[in-house]
mmCIF file of C-alpha atoms in Angstrom:
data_model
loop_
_atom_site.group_PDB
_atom_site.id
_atom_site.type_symbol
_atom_site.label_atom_id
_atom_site.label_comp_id
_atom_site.label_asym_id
_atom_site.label_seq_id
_atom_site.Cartn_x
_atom_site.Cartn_y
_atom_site.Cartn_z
ATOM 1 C CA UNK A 193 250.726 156.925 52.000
ATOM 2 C CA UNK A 194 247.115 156.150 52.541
ATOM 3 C CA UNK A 195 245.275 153.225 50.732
ATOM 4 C CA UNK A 196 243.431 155.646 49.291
ATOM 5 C CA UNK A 197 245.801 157.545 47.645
ATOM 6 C CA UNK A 198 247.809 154.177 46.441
ATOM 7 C CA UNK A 199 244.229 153.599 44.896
ATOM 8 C CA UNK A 200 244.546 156.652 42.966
ATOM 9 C CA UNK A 201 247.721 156.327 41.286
ATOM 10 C CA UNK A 202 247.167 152.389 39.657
ATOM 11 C CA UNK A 203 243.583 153.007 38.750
ATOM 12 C CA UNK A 204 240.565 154.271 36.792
ATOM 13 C CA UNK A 205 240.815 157.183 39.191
ATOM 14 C CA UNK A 206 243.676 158.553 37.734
ATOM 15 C CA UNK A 207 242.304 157.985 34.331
ATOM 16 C CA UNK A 208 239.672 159.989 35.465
ATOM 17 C CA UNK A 209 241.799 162.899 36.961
ATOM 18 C CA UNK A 210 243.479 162.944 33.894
ATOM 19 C CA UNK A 211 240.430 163.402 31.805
ATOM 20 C CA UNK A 212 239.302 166.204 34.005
ATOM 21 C CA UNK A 213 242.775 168.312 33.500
ATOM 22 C CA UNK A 214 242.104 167.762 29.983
ATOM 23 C CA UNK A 215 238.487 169.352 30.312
ATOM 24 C CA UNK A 216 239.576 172.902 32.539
ATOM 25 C CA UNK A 217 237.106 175.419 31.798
ATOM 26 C CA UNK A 218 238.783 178.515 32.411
ATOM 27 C CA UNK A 219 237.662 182.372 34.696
ATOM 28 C CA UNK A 220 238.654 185.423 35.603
ATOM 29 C CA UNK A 221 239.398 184.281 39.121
ATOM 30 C CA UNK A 222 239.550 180.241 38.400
ATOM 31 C CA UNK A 223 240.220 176.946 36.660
ATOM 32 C CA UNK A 224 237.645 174.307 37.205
ATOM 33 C CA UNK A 225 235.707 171.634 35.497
ATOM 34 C CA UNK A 226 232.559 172.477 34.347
ATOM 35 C CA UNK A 227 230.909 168.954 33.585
ATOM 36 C CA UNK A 228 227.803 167.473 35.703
ATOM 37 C CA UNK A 229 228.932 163.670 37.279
ATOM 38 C CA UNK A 230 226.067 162.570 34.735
ATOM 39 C CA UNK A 231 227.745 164.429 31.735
ATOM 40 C CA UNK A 232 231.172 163.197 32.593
ATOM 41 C CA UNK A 233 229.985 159.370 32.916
ATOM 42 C CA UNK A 234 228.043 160.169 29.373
ATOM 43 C CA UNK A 235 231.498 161.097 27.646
ATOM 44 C CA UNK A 236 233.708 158.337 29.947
ATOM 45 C CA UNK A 237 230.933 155.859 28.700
ATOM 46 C CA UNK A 238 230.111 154.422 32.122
ATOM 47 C CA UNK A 239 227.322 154.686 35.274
ATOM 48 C CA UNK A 240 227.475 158.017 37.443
ATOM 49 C CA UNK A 241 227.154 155.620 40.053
ATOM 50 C CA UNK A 242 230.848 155.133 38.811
ATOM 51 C CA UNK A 243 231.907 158.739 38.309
ATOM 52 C CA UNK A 244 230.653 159.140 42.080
ATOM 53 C CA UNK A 245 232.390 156.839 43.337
ATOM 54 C CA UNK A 246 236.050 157.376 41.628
ATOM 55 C CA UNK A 247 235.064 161.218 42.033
ATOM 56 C CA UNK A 248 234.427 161.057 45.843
ATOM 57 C CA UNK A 249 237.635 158.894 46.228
ATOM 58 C CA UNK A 250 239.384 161.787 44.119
ATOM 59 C CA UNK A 251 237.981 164.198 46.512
ATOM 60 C CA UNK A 252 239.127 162.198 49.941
ATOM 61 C CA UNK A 253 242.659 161.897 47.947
ATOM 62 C CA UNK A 254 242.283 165.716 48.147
ATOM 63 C CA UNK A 255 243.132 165.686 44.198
ATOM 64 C CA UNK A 256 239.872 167.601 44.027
ATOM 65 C CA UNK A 257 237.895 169.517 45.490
ATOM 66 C CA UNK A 258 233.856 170.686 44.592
ATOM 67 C CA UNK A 259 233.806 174.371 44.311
ATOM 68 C CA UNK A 260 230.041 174.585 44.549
ATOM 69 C CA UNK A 261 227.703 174.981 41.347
ATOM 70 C CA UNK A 262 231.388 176.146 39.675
ATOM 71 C CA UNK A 263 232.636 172.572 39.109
ATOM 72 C CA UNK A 264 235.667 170.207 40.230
ATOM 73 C CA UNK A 265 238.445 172.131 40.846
ATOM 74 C CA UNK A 266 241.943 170.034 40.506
ATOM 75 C CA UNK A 267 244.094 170.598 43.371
ATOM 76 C CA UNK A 268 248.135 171.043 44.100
ATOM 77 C CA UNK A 269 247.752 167.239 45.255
ATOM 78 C CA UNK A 270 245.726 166.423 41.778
ATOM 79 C CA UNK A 271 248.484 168.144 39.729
ATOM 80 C CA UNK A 272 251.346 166.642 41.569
ATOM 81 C CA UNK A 273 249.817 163.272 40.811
ATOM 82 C CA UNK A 274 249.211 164.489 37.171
ATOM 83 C CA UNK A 275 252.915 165.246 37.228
ATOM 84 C CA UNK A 276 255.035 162.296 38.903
ATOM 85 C CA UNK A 277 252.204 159.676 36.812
ATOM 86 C CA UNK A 278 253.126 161.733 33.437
ATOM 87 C CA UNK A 279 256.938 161.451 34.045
ATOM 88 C CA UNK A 280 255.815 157.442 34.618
ATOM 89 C CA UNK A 281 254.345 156.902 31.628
ATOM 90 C CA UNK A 282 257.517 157.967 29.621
ATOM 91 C CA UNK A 283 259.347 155.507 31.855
ATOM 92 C CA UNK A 284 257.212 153.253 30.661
ATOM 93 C CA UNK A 285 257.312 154.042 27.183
ATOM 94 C CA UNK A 286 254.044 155.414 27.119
ATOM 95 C CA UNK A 287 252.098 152.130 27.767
#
């Protein structure tokens, strides 16, 4: 596992992924985020220097991926990660 990816799943990143699977805009042909880096770090209440940085970490993670002017687009990875740190959190009792 890359340091990267261990980054992901004990981090702000993840907090982030999650709030993007909350936030799916869906089309015809896809499912994707639809939120600027600047309107995301307006409704995370922090810096887009900040989104950038967890986003471009997401995106080297290959838990998304930029789909153009369409938005973030969660991938396989993303959802996996979604998945396994879901099933930890009710391990955890939810905290």
């Amino acid at each position: 596992m890359t340091n990267d990816l261990i980054k992901v799943f004990a981090s702000e990143e993840y907090l982030l992924l999650f709030w993007l699977s909350e936030n799916l805009t869906e089309s015809k042909r896809k499912t994707s985020v639809r939120f600027s880096q600047s309107e995301i770090a307006e409704e995370l209440n922090c810096s887009p220097t900040t989104i950038n940085k967890r986003m471009r970490l997401l995106q080297n993670c290959k838990c998304i991926r930029l789909d153009g002017k369409k938005g973030y687009e969660i991938t396989n990875k993303g959802k996996s990660v979604l998945k396994i740190m879901k099933k930890l959190e009710t391990v955890n009792g939810g905290n």
